[in-house]
mmCIF file of C-alpha atoms in Angstrom:
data_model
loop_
_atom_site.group_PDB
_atom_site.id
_atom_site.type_symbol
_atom_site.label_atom_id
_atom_site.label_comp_id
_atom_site.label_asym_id
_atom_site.label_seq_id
_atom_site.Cartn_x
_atom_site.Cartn_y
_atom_site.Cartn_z
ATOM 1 C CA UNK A 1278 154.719 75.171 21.320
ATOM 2 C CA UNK A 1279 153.193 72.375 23.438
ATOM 3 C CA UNK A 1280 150.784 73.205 26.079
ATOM 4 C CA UNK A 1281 147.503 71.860 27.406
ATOM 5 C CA UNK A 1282 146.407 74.204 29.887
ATOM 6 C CA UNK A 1283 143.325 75.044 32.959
ATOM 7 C CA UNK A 1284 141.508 77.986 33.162
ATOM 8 C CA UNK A 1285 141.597 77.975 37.240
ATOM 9 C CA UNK A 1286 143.716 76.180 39.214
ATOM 10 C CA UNK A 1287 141.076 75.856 42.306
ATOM 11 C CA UNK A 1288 137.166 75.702 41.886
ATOM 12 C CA UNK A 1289 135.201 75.167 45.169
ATOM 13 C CA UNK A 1290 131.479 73.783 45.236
ATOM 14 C CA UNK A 1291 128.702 72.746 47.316
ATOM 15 C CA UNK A 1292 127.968 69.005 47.774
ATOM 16 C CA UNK A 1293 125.081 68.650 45.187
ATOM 17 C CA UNK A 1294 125.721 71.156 42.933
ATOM 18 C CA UNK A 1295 127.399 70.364 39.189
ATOM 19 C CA UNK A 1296 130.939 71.123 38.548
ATOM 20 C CA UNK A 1297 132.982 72.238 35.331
ATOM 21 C CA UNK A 1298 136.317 71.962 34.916
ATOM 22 C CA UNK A 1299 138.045 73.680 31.976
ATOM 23 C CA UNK A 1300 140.823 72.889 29.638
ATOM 24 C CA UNK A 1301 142.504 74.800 26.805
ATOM 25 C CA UNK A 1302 144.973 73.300 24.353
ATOM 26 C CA UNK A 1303 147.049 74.341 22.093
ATOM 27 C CA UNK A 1304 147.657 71.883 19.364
ATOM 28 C CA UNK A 1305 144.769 71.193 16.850
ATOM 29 C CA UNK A 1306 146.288 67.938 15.644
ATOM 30 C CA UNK A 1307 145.961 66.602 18.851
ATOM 31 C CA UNK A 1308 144.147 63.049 18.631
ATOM 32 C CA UNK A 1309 143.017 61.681 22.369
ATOM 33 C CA UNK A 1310 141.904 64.039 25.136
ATOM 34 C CA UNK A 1311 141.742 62.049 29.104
ATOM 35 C CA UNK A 1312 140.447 63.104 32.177
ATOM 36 C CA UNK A 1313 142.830 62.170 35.073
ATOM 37 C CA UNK A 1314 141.704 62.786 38.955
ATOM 38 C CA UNK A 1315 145.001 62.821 41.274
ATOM 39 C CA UNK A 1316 143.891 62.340 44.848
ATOM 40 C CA UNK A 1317 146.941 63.784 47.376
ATOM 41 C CA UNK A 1318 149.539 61.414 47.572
ATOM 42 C CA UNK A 1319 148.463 58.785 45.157
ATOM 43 C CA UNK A 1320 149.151 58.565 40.997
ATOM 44 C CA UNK A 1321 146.978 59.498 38.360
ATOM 45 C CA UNK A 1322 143.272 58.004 37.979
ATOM 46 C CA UNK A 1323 141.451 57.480 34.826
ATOM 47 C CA UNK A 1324 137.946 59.184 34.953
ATOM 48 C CA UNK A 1325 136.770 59.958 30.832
ATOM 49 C CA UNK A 1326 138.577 59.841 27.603
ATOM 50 C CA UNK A 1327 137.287 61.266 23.826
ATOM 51 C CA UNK A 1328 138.617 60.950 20.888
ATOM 52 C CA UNK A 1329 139.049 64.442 18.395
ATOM 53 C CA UNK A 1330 136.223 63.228 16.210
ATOM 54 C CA UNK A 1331 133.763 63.298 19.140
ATOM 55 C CA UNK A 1332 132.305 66.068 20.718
ATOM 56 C CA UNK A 1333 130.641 64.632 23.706
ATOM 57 C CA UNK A 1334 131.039 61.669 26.110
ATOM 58 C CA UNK A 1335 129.281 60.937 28.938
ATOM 59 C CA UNK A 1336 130.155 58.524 31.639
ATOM 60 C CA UNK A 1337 128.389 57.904 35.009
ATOM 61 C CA UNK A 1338 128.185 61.300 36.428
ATOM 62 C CA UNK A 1339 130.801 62.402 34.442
ATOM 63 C CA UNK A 1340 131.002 64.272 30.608
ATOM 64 C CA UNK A 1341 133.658 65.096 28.823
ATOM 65 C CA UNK A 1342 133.278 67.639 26.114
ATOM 66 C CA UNK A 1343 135.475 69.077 23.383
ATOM 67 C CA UNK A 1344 135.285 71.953 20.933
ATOM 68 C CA UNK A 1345 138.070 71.579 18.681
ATOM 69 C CA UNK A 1346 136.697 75.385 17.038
ATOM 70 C CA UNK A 1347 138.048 76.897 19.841
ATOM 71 C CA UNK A 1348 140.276 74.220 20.907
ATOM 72 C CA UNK A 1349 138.417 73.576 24.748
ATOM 73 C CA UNK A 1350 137.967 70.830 26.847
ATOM 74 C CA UNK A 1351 135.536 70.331 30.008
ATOM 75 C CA UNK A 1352 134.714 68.045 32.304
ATOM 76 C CA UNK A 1353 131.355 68.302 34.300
ATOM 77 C CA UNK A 1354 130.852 66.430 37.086
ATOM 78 C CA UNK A 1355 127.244 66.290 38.195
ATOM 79 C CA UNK A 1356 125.923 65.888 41.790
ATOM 80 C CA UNK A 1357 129.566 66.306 43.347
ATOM 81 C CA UNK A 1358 130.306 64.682 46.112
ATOM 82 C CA UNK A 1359 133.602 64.792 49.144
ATOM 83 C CA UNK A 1360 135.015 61.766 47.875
ATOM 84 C CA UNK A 1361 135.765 64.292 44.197
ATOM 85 C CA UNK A 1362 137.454 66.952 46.098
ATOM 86 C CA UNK A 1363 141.159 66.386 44.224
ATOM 87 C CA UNK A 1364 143.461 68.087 41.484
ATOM 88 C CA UNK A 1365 142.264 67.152 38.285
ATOM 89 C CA UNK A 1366 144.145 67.031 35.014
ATOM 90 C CA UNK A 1367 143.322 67.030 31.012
ATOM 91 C CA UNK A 1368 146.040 65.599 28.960
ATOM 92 C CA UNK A 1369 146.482 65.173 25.566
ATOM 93 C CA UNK A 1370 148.104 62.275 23.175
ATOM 94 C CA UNK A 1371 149.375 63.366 19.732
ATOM 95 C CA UNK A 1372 149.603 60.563 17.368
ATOM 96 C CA UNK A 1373 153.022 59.858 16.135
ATOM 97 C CA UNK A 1374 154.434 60.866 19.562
ATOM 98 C CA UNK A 1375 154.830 57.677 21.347
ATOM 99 C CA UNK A 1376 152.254 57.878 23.359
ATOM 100 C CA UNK A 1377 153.565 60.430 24.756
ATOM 101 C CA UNK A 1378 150.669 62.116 27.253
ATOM 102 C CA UNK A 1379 151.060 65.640 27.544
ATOM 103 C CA UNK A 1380 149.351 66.963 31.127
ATOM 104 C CA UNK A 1381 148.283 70.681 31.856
ATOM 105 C CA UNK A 1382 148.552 72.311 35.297
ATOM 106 C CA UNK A 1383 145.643 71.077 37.107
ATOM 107 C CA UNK A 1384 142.285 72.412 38.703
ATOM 108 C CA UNK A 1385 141.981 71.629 42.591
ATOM 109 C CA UNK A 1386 138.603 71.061 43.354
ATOM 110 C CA UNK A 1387 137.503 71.510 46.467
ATOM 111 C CA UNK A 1388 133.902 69.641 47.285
ATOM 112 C CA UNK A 1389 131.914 71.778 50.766
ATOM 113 C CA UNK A 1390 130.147 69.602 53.050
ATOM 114 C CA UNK B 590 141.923 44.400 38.954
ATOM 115 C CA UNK B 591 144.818 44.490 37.775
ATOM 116 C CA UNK B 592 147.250 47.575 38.827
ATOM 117 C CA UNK B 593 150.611 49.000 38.235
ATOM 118 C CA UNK B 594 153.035 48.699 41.171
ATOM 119 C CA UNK B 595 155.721 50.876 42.423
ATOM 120 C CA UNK B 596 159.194 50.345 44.780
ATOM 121 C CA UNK B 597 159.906 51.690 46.246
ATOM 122 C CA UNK B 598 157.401 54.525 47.790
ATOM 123 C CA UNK B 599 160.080 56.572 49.082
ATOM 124 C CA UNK B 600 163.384 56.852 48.084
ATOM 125 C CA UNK B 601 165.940 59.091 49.987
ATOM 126 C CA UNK B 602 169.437 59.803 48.549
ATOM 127 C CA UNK B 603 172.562 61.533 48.294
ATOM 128 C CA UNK B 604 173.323 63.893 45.542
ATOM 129 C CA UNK B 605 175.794 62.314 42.773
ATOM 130 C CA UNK B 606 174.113 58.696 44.113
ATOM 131 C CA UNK B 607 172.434 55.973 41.873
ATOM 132 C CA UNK B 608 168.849 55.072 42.024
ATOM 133 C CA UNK B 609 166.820 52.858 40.235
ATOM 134 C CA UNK B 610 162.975 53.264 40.413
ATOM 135 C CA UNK B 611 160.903 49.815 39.700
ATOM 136 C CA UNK B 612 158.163 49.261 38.695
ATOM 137 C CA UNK B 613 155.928 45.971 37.943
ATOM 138 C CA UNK B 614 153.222 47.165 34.781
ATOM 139 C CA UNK B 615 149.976 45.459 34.193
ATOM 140 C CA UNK B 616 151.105 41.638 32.503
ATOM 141 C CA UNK B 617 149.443 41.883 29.286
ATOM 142 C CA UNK B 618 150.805 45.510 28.434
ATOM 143 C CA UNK B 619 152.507 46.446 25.805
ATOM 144 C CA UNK B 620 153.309 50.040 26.293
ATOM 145 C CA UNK B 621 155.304 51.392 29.379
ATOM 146 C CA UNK B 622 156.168 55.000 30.462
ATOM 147 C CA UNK B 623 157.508 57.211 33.158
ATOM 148 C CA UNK B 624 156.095 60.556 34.077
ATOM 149 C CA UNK B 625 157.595 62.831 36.595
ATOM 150 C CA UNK B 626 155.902 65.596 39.042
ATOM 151 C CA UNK B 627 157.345 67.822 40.972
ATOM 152 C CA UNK B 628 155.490 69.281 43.975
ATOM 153 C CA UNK B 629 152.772 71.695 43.185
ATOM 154 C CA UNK B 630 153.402 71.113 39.469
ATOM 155 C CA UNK B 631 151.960 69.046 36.610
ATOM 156 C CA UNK B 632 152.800 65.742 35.397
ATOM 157 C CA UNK B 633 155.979 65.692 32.595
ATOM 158 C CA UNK B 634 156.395 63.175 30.436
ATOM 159 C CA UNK B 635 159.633 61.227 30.508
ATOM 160 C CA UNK B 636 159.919 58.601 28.348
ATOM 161 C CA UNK B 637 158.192 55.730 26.947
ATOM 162 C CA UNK B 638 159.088 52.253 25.343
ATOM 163 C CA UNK B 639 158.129 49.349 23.448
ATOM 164 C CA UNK B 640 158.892 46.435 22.218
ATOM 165 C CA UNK B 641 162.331 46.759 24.273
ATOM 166 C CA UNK B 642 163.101 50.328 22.766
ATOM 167 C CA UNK B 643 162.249 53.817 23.669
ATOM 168 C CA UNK B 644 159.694 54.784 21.432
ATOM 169 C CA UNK B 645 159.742 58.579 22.740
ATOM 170 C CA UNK B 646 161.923 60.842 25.215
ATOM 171 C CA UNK B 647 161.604 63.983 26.442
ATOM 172 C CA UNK B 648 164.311 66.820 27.119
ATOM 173 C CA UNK B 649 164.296 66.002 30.747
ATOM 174 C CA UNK B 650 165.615 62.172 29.693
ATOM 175 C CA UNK B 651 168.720 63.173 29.269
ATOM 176 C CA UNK B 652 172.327 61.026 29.620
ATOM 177 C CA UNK B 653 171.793 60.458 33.363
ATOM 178 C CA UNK B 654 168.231 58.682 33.119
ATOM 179 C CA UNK B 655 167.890 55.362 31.260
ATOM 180 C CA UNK B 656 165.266 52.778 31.227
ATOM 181 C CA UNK B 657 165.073 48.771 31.050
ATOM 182 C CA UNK B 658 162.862 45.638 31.134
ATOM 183 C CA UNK B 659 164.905 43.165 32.598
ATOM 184 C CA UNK B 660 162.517 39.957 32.343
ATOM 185 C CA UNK B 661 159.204 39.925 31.266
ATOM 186 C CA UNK B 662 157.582 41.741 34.951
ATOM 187 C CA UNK B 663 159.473 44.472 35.722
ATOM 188 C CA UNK B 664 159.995 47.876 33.877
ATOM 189 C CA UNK B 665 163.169 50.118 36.142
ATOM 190 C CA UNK B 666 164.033 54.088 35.555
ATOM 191 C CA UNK B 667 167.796 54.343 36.166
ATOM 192 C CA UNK B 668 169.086 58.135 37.388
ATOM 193 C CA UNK B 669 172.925 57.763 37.083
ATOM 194 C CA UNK B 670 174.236 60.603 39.274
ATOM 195 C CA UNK B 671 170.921 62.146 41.032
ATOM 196 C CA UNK B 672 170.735 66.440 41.266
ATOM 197 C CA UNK B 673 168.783 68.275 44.227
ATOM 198 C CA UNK B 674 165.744 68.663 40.954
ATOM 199 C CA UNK B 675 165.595 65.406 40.267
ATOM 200 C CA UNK B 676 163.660 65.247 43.484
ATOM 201 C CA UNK B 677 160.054 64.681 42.292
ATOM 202 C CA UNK B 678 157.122 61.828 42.309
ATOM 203 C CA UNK B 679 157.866 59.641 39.616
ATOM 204 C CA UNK B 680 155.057 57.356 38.611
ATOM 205 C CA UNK B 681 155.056 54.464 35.673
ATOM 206 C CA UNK B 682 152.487 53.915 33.668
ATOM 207 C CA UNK B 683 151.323 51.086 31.152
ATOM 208 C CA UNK B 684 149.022 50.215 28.420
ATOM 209 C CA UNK B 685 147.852 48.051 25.793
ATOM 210 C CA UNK B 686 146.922 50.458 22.974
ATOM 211 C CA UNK B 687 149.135 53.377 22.218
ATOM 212 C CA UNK B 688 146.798 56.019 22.126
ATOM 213 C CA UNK B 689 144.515 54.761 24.720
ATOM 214 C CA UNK B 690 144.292 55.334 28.208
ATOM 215 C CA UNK B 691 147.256 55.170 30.480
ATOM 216 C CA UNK B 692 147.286 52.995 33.945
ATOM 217 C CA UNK B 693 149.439 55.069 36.373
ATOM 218 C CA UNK B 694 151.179 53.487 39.456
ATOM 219 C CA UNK B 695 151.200 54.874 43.194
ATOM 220 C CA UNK B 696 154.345 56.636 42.322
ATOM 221 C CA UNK B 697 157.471 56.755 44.078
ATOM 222 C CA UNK B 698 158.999 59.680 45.883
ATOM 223 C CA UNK B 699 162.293 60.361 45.606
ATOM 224 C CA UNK B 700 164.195 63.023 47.714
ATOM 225 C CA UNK B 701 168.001 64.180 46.856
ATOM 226 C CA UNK B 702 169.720 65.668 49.588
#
């Protein structure tokens, strides 16, 4: 069936320090893979995107990679800082779907002073 | 830069009532799409349209919701005759490629009693 999922739904780190967020999914003709940051209260924020013929993407601070062997996702966030502490969410597009975005549970992160 | 907008950003109602969400996309988009969350959970996919058609639905778009773009601004989710579930953040989202990132709005809460 459909389902993108997280490994851990909360991950708390020091200020500084790297974080990794993980993402499984179950679908191997999946096409697009995004990295959404929800902040309490507010909608869904673009951070990184990759395509399935990638393997890596970096943006500032941010990569995004994906192992389609084992069908796994990450996002690493280096030097974290307060302003990341929020839910973040991989989703997937399959082609042929619409568009249709397909979200998995969500990892809190929680970012200590 | 340009943003999605959403009215309102609460909505309170009786069950069995009518509400209509609203929402204003980004002006050159092509693409529009609802997602709903429900507290504590992850975002669902609703529907989406183009080109004045729904492209894709999902189980939860069922006979009560339906979906229009009136004039050329505004995209509205209809619920016909609202249950206590239907309470949930619903957020619209836009876009200009189909399998591209998605633009989310604030969202707008809406609470059945």
């Amino acid at each position: 069936g459909e389902s993108v999922g997280l490994h851990l739904p909360t991950l708390s780190v020091q200020e500084g320090d790297n974080s990794i967020i993980n993402c499984a999914y179950s679908n191997s003709a999946s096409d697009y893979f995004i990295w959404y940051k929800q902040e309490s209260g507010k909608g869904p924020q673009f951070i990184i995107d990759i395509r399935s013929n990638m393997d890596k993407r970096q943006g500032q601070r941010v990569t995004v990679l994906l192992n389609k062997t084992v069908k796994h996702l990450s996002l690493q966030i280096a030097a974290t800082q307060p302003g990341d502490s929020a839910v973040y969410f991989c989703a997937e597009i399959r082609d042929n779907q619409g568009g249709k975005l397909i979200f998995g549970q969500g990892t809190e992160l929680s970012v200590k002073p | 830069e340009p943003e999605v907008t959403q009215t309102p950003s609460h909505q309170v109602t009786q069950m069995g009532q009518e509400v209509i969400l609203r929402c204003v996309p980004i002006s050159n988009h092509l693409y529009f799409y609802w997602y709903r969350q429900i507290l504590g959970q992850k975002v669902e996919f609703l529907v989406s349209f183009y080109n004045n058609e729904i492209s894709e639905k999902s189980e939860i778009f069922d006979d009560q919701f339906s979906v229009e773009r009136p004039d050329g601004s505004n995209f509205t989710l209809k619920i016909r005759s609202t249950k206590l579930e239907d309470s949930a953040m619903y957020f619209c989202a836009s876009n200009n490629v189909i399998v591209y990132e998605q633009f989310f709005g604030p969202g707008t809460r809406l609470t059945v009693l």
